PDB file of C-alpha atoms in Angstrom:
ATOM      1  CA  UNK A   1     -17.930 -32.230   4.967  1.00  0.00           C
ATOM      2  CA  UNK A   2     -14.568 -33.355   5.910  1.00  0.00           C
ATOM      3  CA  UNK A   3     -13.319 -34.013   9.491  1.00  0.00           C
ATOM      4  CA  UNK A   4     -11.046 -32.384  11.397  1.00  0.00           C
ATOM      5  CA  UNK A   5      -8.859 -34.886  13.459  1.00  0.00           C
ATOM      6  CA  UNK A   6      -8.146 -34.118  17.038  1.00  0.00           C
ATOM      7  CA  UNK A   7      -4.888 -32.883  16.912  1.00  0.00           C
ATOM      8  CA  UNK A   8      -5.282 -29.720  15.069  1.00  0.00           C
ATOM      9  CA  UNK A   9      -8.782 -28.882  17.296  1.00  0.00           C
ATOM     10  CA  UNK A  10      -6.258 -29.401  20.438  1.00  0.00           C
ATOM     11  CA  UNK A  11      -3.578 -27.756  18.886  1.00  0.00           C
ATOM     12  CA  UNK A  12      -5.948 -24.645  18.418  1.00  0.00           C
ATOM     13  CA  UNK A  13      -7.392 -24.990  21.720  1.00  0.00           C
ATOM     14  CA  UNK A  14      -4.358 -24.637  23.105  1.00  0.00           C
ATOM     15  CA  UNK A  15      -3.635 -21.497  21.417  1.00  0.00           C
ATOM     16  CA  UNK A  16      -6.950 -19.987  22.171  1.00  0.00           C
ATOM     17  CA  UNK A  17      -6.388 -20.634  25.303  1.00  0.00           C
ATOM     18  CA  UNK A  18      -2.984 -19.141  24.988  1.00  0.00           C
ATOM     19  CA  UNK A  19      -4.631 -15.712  23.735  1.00  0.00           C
ATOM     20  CA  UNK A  20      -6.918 -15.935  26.246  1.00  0.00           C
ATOM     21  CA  UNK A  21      -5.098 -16.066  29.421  1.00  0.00           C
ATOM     22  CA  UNK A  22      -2.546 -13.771  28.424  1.00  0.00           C
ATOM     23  CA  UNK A  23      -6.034 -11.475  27.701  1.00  0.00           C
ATOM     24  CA  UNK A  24      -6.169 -11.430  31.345  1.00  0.00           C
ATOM     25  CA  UNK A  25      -3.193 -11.599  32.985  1.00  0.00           C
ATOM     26  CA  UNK A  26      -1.564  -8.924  30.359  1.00  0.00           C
ATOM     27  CA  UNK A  27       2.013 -10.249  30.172  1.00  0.00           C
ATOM     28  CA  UNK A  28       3.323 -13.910  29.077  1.00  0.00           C
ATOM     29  CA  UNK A  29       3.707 -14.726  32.715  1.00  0.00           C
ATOM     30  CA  UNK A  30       0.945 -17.585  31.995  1.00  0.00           C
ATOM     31  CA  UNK A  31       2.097 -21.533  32.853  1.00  0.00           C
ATOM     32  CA  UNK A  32       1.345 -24.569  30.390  1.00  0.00           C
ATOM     33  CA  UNK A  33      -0.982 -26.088  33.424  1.00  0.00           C
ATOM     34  CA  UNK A  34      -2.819 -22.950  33.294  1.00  0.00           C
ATOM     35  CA  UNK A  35      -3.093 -22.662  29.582  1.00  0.00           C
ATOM     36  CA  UNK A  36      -3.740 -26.133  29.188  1.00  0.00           C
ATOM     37  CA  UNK A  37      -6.521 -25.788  31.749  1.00  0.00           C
ATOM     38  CA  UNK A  38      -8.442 -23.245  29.746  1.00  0.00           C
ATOM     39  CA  UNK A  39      -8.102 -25.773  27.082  1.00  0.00           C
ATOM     40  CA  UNK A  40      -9.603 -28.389  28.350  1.00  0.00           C
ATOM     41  CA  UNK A  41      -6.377 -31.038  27.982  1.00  0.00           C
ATOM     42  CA  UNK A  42      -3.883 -31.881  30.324  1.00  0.00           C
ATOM     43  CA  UNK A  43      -0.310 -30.915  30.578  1.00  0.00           C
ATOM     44  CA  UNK A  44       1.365 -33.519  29.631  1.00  0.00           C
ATOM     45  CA  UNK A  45      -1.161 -33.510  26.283  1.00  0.00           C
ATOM     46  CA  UNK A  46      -0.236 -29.241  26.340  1.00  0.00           C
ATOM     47  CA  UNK A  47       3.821 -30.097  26.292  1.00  0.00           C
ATOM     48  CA  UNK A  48       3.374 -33.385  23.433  1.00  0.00           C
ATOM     49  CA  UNK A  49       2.152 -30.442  21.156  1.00  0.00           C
ATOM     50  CA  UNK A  50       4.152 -27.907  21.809  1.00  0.00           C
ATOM     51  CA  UNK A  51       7.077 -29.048  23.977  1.00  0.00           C
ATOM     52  CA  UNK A  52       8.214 -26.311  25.864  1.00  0.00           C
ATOM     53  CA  UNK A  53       5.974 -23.090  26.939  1.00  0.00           C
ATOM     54  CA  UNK A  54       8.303 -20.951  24.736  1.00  0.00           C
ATOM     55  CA  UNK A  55       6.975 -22.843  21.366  1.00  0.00           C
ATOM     56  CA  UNK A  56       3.404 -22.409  22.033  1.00  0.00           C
ATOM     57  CA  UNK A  57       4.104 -18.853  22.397  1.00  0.00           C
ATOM     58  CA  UNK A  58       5.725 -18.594  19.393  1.00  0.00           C
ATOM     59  CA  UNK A  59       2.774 -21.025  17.628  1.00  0.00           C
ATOM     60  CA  UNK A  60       0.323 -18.386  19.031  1.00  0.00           C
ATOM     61  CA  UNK A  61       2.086 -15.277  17.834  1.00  0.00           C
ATOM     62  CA  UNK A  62       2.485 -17.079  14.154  1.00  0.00           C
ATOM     63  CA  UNK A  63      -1.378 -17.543  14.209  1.00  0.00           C
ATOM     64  CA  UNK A  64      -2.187 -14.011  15.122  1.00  0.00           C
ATOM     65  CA  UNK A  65      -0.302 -12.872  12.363  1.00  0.00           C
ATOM     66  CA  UNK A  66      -1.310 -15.422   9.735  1.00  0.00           C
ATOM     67  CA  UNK A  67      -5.265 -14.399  11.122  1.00  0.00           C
ATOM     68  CA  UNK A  68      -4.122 -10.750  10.546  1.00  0.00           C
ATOM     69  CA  UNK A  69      -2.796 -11.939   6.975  1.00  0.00           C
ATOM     70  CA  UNK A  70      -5.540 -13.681   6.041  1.00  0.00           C
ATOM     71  CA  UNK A  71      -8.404 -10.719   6.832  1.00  0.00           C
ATOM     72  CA  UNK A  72      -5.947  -8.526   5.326  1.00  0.00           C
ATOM     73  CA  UNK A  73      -5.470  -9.988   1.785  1.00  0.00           C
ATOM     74  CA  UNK A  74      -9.399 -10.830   1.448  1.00  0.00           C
ATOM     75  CA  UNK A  75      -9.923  -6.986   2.328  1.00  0.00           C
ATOM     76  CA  UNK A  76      -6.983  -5.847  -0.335  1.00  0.00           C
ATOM     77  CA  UNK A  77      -8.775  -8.303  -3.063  1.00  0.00           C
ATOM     78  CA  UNK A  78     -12.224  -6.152  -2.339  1.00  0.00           C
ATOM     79  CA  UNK A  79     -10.582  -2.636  -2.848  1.00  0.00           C
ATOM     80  CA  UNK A  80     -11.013  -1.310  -6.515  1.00  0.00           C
ATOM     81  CA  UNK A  81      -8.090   1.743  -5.690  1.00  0.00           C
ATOM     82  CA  UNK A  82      -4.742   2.555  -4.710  1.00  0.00           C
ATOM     83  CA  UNK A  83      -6.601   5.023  -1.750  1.00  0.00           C
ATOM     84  CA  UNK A  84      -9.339   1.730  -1.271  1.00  0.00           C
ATOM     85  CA  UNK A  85      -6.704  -0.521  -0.255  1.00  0.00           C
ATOM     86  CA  UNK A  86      -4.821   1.960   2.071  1.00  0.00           C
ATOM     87  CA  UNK A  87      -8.024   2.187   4.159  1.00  0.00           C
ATOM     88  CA  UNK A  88      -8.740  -1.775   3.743  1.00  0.00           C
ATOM     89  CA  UNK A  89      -5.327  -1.834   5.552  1.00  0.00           C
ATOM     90  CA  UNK A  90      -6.563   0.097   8.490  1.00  0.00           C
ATOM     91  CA  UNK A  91      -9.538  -0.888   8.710  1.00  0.00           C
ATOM     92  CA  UNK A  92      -8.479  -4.602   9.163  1.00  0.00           C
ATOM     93  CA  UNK A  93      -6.308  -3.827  12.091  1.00  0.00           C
ATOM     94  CA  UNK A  94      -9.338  -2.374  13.775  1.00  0.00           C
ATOM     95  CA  UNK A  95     -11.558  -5.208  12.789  1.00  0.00           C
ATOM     96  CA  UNK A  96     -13.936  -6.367  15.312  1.00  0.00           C
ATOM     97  CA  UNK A  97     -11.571  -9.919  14.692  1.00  0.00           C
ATOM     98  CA  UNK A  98      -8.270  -7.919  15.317  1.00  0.00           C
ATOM     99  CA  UNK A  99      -9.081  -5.353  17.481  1.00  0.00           C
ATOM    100  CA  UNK A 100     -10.350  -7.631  20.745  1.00  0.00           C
ATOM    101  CA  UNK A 101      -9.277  -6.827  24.410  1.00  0.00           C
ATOM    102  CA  UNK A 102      -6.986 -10.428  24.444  1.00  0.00           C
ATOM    103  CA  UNK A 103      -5.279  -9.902  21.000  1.00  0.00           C
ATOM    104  CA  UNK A 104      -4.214  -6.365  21.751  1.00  0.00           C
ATOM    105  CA  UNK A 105      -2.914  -7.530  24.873  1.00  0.00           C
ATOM    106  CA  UNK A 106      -0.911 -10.415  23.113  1.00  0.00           C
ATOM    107  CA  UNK A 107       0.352  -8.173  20.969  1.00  0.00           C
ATOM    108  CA  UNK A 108       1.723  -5.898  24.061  1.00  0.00           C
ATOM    109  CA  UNK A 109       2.707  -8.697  25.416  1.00  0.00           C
ATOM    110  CA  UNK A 110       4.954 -10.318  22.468  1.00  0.00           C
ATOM    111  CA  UNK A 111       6.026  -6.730  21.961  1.00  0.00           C
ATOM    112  CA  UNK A 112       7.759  -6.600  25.492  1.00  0.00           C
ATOM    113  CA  UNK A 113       9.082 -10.113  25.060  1.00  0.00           C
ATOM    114  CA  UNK A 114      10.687  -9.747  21.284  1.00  0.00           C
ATOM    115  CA  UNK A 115      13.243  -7.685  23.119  1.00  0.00           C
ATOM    116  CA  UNK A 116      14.577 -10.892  24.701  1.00  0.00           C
ATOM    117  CA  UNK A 117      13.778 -13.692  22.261  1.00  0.00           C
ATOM    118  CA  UNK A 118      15.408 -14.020  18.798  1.00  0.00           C
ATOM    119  CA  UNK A 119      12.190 -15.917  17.121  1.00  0.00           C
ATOM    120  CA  UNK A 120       9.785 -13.575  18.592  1.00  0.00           C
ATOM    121  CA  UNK A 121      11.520 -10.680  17.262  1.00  0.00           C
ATOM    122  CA  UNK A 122      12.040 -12.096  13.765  1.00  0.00           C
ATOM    123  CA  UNK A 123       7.908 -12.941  14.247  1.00  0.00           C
ATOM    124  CA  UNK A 124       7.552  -9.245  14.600  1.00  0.00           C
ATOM    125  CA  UNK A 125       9.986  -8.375  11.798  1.00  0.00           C
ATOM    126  CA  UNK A 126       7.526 -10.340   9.100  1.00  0.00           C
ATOM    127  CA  UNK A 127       4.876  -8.780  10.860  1.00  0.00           C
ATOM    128  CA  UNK A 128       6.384  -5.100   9.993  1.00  0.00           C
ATOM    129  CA  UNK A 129       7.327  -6.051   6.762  1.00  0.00           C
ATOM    130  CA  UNK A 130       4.008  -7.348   5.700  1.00  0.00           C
ATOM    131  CA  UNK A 131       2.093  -3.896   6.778  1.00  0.00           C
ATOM    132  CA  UNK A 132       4.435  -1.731   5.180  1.00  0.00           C
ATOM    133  CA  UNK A 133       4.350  -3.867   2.044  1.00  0.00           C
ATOM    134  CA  UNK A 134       0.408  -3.863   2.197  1.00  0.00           C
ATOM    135  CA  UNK A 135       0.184  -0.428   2.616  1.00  0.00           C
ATOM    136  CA  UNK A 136       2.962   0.335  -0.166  1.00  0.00           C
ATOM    137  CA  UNK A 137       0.283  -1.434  -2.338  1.00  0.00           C
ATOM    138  CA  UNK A 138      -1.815   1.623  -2.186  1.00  0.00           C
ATOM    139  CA  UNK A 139       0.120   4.332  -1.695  1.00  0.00           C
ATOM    140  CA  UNK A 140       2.937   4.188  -4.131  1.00  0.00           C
ATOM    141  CA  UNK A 141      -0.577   4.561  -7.001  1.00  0.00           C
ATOM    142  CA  UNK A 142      -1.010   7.992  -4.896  1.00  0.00           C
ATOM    143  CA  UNK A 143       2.436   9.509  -3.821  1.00  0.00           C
ATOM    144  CA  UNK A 144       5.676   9.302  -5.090  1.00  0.00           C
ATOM    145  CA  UNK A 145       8.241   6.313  -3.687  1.00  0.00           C
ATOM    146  CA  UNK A 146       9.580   8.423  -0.939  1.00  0.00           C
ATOM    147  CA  UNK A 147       6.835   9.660   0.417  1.00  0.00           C
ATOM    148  CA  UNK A 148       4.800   6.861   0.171  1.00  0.00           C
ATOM    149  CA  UNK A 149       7.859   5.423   2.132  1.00  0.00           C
ATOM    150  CA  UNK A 150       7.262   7.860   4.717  1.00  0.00           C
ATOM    151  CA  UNK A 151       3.332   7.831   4.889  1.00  0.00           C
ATOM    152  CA  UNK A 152       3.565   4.349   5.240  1.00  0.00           C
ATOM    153  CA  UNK A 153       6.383   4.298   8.545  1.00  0.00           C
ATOM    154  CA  UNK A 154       3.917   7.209   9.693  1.00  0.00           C
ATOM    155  CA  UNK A 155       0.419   5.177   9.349  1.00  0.00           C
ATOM    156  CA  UNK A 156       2.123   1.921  10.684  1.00  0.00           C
ATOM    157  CA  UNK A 157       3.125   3.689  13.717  1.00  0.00           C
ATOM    158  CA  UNK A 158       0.490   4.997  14.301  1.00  0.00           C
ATOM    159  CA  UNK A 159      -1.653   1.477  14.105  1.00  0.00           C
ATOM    160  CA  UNK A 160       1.004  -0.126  16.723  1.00  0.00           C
ATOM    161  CA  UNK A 161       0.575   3.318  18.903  1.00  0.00           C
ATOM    162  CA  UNK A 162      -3.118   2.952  19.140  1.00  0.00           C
ATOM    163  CA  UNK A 163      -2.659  -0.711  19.763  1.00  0.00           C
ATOM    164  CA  UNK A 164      -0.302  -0.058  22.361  1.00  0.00           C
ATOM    165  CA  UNK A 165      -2.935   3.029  23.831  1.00  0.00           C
ATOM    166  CA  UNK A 166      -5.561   0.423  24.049  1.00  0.00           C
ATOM    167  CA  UNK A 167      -3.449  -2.332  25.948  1.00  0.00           C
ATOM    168  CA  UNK A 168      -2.738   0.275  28.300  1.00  0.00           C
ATOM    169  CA  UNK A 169      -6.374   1.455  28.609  1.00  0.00           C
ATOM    170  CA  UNK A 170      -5.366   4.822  27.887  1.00  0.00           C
ATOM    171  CA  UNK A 171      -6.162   6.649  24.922  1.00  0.00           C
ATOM    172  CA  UNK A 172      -8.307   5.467  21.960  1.00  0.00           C
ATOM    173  CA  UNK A 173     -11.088   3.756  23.283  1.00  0.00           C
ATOM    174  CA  UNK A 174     -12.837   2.351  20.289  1.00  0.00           C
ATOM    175  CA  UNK A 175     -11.930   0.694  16.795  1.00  0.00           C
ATOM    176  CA  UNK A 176     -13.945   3.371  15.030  1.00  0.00           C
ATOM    177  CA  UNK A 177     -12.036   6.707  16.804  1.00  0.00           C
ATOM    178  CA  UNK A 178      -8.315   4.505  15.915  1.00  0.00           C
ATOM    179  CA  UNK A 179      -9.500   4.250  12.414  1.00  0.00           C
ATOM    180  CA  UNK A 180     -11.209   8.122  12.699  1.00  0.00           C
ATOM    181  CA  UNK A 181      -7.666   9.448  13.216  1.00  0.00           C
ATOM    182  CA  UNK A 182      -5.507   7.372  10.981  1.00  0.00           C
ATOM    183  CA  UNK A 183      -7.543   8.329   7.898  1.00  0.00           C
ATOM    184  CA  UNK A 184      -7.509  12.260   9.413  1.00  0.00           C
ATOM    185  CA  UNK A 185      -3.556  11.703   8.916  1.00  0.00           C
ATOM    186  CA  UNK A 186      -3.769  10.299   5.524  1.00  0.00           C
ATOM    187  CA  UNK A 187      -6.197  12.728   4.422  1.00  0.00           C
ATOM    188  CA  UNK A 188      -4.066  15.571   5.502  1.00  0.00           C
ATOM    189  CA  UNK A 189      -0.880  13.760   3.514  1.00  0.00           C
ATOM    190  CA  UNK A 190      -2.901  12.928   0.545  1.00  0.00           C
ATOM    191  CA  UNK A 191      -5.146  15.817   0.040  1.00  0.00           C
ATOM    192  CA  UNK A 192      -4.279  17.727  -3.239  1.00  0.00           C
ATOM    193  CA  UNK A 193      -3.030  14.286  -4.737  1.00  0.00           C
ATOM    194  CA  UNK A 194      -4.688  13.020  -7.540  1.00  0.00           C
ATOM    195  CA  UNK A 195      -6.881  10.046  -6.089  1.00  0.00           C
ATOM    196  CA  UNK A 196      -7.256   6.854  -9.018  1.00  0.00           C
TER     197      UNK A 196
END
């Protein structure tokens, strides 16, 4: 079994702890002592990383998404059917991995703060582009271009609006209702459709 140097088990430590104490605060308001804290390391080990707070920010959003990535092309290789891979879509931004009280609050979090920074924002953009492309996988075998187009700007927002529901504590309490009502929606769009 091969070892895993230091750097990379700080380096994730660090972003852990990242995820973790935005978790609980609920904005990016968090410090690099404090982070670094949680981690275990000092600050001046914190800031050798990732130089400035703003980096390990960004370092944390880019592994939440390649996380999401990951779950989500292992769940698209399992699906046998245009309709299969639609719901493999959803149901991986409910996972119990996704779907956790300090990665929805990240997510609120780098939400809020895209509107001011540039890389955050473009994070975000890759994000969106990814999900639509993933669920444009499946339903363009079901519905014709433009309204797969539309289903899938429809069943994104609604994944985002539950995530946001939940951040809030408001709404959708649990990763099984979110999922419940997304594939209500599609249902309702697909129903009459010829299903491969």
């Amino acid at each position: 079994m091969p070892k895993i140097g230091m750097e990379p088990l700080r380096r994730r430590a660090l972003i852990d702890a990242t995820i973790s104490a935005i978790g609980e605060r609920g904005s990016l308001d968090v410090t690099m002592s404090e982070i670094a804290g949680r981690a275990g390391v000092s600050s001046a080990l914190a800031h050798h990383y990732f130089g400035a707070k703003d980096e390990l920010l960004f370092a944390t959003m880019r592994h939440i998404l390649a996380e999401l990535n990951i779950d989500t092309r292992r769940a698209l290789r399992l699906a046998a059917t245009p309709r299969q891979r639609v719901s493999a879509v959803v149901a991986v931004s409910f996972s119990d991995e996704q779907f956790q009280p300090e990665i929805i609050a990240a997510w609120l979090a780098f939400y809020v703060e895209a509107q001011k920074s540039t890389e955050l924002r473009r994070l975000l953009r890759v994000y969106a582009r990814r999900l639509n492309s993933n669920l444009m996988s499946g339903l363009t075998g079901i519905l014709p271009r433009v309204e797969a187009d539309r289903v899938a700007e429809a069943t994104a927002a609604l994944i985002d609006g539950l995530y946001i529901r939940r951040a809030l504590k408001d709404g959708v309490p649990h990763a099984q209702t979110a999922i419940a009502l997304i594939e209500d929606y599609l249902e309702t769009k697909l129903s009459g459709r010829s299903l491969p």
